[in-house]
JSON list of C-alpha atoms in Angstrom, two decimals:
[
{"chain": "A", "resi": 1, "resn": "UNK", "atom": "CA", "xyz": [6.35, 4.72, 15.86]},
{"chain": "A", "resi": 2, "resn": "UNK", "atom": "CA", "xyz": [3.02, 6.14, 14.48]},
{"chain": "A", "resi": 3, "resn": "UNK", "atom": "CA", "xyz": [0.36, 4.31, 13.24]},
{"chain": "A", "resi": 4, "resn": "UNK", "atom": "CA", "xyz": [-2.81, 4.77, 11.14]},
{"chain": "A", "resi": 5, "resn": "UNK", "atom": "CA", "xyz": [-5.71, 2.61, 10.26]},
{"chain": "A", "resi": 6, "resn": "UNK", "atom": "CA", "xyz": [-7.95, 3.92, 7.69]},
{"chain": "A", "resi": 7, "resn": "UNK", "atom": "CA", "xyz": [-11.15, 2.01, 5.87]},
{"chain": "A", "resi": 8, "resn": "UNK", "atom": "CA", "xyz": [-12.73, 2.45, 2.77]},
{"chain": "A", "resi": 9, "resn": "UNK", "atom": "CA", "xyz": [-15.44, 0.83, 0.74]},
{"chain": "A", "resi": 10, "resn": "UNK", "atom": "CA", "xyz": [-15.14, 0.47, -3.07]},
{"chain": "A", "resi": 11, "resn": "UNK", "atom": "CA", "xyz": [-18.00, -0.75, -5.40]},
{"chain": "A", "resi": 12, "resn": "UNK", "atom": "CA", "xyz": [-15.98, -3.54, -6.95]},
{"chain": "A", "resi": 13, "resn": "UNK", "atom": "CA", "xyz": [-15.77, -7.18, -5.98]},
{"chain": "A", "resi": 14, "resn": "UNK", "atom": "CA", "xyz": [-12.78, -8.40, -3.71]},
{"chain": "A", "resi": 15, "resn": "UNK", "atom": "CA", "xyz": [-10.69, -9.80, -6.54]},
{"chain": "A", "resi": 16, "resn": "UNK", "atom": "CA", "xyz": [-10.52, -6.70, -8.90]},
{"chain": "A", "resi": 17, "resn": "UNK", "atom": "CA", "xyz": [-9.51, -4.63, -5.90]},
{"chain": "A", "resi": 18, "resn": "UNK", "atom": "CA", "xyz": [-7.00, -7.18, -4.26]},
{"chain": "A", "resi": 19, "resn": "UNK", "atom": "CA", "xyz": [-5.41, -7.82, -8.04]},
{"chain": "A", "resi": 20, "resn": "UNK", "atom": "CA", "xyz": [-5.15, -3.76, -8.33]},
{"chain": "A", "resi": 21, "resn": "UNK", "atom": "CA", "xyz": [-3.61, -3.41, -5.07]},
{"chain": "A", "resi": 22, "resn": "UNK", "atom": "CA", "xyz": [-1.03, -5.63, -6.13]},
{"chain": "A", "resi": 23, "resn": "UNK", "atom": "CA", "xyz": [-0.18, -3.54, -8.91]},
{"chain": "A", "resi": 24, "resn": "UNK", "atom": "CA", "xyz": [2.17, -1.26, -7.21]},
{"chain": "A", "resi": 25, "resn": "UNK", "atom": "CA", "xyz": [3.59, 0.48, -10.45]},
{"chain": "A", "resi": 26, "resn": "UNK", "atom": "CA", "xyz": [0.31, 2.37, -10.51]},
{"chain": "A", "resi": 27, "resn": "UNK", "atom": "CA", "xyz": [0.18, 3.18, -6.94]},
{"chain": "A", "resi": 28, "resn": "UNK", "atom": "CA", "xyz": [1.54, 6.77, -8.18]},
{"chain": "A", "resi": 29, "resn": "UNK", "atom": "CA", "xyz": [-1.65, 7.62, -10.07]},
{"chain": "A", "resi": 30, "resn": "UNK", "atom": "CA", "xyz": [-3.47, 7.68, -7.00]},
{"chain": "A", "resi": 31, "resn": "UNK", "atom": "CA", "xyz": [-1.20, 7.71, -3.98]},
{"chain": "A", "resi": 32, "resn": "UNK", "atom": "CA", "xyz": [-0.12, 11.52, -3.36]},
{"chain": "A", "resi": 33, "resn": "UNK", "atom": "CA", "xyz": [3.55, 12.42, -3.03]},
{"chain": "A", "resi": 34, "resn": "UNK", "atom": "CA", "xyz": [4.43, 8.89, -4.28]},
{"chain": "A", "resi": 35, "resn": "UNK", "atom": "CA", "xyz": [6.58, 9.60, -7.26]},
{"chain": "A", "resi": 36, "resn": "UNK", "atom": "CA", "xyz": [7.38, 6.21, -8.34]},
{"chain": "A", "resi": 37, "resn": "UNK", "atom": "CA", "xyz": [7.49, 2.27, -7.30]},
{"chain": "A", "resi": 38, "resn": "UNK", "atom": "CA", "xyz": [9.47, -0.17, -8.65]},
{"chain": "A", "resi": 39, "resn": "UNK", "atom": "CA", "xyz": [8.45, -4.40, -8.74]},
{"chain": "A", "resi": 40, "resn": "UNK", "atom": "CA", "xyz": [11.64, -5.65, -7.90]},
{"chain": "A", "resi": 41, "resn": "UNK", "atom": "CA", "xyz": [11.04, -9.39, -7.72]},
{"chain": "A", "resi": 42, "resn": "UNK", "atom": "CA", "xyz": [7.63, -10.86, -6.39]},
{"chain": "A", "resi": 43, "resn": "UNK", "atom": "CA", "xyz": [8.73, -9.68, -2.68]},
{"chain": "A", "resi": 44, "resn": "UNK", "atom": "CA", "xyz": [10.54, -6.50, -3.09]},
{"chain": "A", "resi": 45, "resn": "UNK", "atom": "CA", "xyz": [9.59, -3.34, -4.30]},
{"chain": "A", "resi": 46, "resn": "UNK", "atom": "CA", "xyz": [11.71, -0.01, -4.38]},
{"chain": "A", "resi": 47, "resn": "UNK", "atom": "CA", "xyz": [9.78, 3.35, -3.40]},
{"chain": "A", "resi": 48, "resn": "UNK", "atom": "CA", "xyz": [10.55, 6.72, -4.17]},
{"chain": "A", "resi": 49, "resn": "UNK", "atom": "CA", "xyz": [8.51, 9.51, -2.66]},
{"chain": "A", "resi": 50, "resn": "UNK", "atom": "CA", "xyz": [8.23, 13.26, -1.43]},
{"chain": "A", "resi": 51, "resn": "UNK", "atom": "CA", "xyz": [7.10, 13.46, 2.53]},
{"chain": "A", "resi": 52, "resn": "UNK", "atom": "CA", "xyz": [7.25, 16.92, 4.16]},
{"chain": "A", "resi": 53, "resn": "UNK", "atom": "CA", "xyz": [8.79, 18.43, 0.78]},
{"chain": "A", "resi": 54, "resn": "UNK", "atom": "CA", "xyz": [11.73, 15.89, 1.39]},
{"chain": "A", "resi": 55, "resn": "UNK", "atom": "CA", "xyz": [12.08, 13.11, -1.03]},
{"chain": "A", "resi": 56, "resn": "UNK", "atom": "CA", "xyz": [12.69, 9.31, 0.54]},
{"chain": "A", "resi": 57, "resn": "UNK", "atom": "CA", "xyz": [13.55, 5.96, -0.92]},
{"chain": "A", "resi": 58, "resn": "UNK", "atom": "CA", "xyz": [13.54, 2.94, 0.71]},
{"chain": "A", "resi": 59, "resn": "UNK", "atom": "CA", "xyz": [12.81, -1.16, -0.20]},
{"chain": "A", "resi": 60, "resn": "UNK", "atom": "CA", "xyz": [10.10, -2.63, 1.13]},
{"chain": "A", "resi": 61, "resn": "UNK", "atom": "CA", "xyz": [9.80, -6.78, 1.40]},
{"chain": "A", "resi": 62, "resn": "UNK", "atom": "CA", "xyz": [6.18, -8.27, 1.14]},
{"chain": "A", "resi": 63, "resn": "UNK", "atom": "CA", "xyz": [6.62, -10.85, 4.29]},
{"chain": "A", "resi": 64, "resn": "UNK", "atom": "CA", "xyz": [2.98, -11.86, 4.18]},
{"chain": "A", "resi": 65, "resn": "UNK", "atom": "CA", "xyz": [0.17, -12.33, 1.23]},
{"chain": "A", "resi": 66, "resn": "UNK", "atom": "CA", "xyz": [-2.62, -14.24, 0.67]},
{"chain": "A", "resi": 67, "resn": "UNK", "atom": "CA", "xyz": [-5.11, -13.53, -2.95]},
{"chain": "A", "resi": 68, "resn": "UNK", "atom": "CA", "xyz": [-8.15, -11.49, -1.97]},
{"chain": "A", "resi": 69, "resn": "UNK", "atom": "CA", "xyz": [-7.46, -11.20, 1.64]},
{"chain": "A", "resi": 70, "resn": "UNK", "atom": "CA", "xyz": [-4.19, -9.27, 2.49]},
{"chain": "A", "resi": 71, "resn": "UNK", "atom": "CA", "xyz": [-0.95, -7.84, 1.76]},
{"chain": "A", "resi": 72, "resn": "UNK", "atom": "CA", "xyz": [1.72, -6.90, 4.76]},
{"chain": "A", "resi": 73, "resn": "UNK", "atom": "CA", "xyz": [4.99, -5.18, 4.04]},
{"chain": "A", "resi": 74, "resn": "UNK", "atom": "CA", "xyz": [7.95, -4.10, 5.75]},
{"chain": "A", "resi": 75, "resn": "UNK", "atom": "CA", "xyz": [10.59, -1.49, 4.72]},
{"chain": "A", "resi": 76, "resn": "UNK", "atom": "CA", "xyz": [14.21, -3.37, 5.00]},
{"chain": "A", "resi": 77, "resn": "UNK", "atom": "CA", "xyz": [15.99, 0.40, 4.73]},
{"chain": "A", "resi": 78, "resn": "UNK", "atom": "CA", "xyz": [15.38, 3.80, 4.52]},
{"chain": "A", "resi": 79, "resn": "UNK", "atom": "CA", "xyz": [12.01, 5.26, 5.06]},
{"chain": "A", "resi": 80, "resn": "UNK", "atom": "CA", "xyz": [11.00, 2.67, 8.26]},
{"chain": "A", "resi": 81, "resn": "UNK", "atom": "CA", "xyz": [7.69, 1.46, 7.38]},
{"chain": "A", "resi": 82, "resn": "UNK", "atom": "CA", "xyz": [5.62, -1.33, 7.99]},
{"chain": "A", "resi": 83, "resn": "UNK", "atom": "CA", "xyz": [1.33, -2.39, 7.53]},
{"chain": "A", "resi": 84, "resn": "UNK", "atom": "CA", "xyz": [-1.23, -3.93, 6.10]},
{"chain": "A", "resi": 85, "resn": "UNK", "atom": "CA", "xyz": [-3.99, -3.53, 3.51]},
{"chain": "A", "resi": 86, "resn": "UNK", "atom": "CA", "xyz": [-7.07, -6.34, 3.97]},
{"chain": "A", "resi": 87, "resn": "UNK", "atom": "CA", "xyz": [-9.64, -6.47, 1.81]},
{"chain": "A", "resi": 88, "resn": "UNK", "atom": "CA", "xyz": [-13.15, -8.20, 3.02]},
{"chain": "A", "resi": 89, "resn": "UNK", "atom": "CA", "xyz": [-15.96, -8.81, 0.51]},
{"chain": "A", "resi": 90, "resn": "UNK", "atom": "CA", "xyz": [-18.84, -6.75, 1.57]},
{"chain": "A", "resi": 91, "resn": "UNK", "atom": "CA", "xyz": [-22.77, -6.44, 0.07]},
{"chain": "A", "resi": 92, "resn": "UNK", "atom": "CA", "xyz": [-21.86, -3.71, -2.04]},
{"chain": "A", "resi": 93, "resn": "UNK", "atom": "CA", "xyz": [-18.19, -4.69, -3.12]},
{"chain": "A", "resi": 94, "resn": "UNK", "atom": "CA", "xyz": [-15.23, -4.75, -0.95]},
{"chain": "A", "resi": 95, "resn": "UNK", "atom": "CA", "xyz": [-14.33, -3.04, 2.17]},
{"chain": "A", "resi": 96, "resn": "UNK", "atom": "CA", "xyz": [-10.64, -2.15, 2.32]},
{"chain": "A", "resi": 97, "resn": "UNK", "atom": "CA", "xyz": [-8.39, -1.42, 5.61]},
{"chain": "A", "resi": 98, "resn": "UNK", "atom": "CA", "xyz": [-5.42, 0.24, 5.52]},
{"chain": "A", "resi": 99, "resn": "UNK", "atom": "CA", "xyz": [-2.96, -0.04, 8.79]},
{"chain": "A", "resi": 100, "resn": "UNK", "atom": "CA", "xyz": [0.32, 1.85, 8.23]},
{"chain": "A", "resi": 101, "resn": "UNK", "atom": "CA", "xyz": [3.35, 1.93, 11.06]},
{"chain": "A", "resi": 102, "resn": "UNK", "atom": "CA", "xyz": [5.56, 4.72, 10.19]},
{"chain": "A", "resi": 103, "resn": "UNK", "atom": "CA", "xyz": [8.49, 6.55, 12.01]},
{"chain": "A", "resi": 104, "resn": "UNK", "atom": "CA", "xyz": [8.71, 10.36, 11.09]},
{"chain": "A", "resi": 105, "resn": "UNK", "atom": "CA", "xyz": [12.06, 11.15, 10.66]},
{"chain": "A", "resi": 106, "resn": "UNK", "atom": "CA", "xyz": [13.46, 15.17, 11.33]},
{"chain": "A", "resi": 107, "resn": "UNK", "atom": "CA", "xyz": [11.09, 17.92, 12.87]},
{"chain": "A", "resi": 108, "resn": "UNK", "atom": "CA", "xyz": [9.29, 18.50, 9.40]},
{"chain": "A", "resi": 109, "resn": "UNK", "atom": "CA", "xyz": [7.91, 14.69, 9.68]},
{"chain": "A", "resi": 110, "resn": "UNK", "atom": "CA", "xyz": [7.56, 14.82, 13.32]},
{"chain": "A", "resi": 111, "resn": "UNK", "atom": "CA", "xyz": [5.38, 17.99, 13.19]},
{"chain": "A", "resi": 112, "resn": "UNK", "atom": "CA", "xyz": [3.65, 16.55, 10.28]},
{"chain": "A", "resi": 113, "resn": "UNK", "atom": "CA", "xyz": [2.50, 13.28, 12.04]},
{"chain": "A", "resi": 114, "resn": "UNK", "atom": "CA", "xyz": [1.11, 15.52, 15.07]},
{"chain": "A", "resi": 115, "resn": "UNK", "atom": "CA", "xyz": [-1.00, 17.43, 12.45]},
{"chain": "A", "resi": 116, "resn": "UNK", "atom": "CA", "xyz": [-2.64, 13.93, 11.26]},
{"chain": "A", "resi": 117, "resn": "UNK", "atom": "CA", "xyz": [-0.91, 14.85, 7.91]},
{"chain": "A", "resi": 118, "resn": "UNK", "atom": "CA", "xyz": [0.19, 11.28, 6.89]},
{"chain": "A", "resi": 119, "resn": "UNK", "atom": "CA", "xyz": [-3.18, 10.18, 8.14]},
{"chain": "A", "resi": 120, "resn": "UNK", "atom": "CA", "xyz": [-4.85, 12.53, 6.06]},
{"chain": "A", "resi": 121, "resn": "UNK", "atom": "CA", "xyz": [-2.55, 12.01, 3.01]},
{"chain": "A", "resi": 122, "resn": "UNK", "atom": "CA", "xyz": [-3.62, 7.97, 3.67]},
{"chain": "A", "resi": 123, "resn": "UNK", "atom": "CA", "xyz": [-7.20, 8.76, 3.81]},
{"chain": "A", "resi": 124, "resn": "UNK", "atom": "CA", "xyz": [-7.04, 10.66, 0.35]},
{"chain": "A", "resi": 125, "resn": "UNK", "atom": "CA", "xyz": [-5.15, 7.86, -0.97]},
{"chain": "A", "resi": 126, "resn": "UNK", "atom": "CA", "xyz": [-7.45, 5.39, -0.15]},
{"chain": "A", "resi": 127, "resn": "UNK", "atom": "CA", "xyz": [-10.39, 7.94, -1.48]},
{"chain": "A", "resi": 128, "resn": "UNK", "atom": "CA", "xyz": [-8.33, 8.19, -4.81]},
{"chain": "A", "resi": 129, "resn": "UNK", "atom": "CA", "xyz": [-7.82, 4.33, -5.38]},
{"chain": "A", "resi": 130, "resn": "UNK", "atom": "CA", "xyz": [-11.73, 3.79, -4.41]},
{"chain": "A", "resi": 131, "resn": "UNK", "atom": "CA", "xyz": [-12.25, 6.36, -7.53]},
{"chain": "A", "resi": 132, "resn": "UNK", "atom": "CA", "xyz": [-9.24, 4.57, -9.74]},
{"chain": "A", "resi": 133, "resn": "UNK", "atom": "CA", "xyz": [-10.73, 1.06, -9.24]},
{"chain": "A", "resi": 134, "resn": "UNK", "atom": "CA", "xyz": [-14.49, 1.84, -9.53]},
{"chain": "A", "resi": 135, "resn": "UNK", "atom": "CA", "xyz": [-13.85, 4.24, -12.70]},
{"chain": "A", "resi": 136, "resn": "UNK", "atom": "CA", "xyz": [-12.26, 1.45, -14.63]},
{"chain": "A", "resi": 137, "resn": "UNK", "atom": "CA", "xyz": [-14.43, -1.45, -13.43]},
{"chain": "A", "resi": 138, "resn": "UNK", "atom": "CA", "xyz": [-11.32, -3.71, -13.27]},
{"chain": "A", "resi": 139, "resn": "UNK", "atom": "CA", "xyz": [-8.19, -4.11, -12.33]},
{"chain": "A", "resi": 140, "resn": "UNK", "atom": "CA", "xyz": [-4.75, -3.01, -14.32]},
{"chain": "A", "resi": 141, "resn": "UNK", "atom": "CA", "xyz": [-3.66, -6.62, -13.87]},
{"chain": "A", "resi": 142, "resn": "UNK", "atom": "CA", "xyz": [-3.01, -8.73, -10.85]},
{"chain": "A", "resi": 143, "resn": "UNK", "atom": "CA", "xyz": [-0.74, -11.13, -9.10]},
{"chain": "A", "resi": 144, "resn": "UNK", "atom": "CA", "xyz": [-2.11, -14.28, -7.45]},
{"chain": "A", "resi": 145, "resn": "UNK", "atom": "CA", "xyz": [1.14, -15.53, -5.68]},
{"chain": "A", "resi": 146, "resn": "UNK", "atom": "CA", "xyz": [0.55, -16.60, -1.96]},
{"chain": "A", "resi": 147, "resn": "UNK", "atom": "CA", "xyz": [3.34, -15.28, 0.55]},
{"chain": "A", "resi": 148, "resn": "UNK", "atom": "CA", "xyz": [3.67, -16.88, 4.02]},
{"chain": "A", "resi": 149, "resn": "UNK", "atom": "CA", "xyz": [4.92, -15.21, 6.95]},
{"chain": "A", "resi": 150, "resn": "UNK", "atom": "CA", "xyz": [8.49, -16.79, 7.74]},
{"chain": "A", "resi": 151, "resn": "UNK", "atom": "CA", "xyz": [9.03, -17.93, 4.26]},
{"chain": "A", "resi": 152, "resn": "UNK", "atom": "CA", "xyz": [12.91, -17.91, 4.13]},
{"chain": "A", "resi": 153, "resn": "UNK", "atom": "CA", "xyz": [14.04, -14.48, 1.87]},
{"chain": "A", "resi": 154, "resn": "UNK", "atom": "CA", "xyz": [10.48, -13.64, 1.67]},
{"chain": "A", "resi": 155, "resn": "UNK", "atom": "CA", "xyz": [10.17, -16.36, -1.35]},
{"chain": "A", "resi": 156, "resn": "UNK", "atom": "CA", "xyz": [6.73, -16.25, -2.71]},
{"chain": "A", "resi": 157, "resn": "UNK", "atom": "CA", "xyz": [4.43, -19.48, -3.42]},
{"chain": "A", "resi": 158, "resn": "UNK", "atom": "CA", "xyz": [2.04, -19.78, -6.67]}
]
């Protein structure tokens, strides 16, 4: 299992980039390789992307949440995935920390994480959304639902 922790600041307040993050339909306009994601319920979202020239899907399950502080996901098949964004109010706007847990899968993936290519890829995401978010000044909409770690089937609270 790899892992990468990358950290950004963006010149918006906490909320407006918290509420964005939870937009994951738009994660595409600024997440490279990421093709498309799909809002399955408040918990589960379905990911389709190209890694290494191959494309993956896989579900991921939000297993932990709370507004303007954090979002942690798992995959529950395919791609295996796990991390967290957290987002901490800072002078200037927010500062936002990415930790992803990945397993490369095949040689392509394998010789891709030992050339820091995911990490890099992460860093220009996070680069990308810190442009998205400032440019617009807002957020594309947001959800406020808390999710609690051990919540039975991931079941979200509002």
């Amino acid at each position: 299992m790899s892992t990468i922790e990358k950290t950004i600041e963006v010149e918006v307040p906490v909320t407006a980039a918290y509420d964005q993050w939870t937009q994951f339909e738009t994660f595409p306009e600024f997440m490279e390789g990421v093709e498309q994601v799909r809002q399955l319920d408040d918990t589960h979202v379905h990911w389709k992307a190209e890694i290494g020239g191959i494309t993956r899907e896989w579900d991921a399950e939000i297993v932990d949440q709370t507004p303007d502080e954090r979002v942690t996901w798992r995959s529950t098949d395919g791609t295996t995935n796990a991390g967290t964004v957290s987002f901490a109010p800072q002078a200037s706007g927010t500062k936002v920390t990415l930790r992803l847990e990945f397993e490369p899968e095949g040689i392509v993936e394998k010789v891709g994480d030992a050339l820091n290519i995911v990490s890099n890829r992460a860093e220009g995401d996070l680069r990308r959304f810190k442009a998205f978010i400032e440019e617009r000044q807002t957020e594309t909409g947001g959800w406020r639902g808390t999710v609690n770690p051990g919540d039975s089937g991931g079941s979200a609270q509002i």
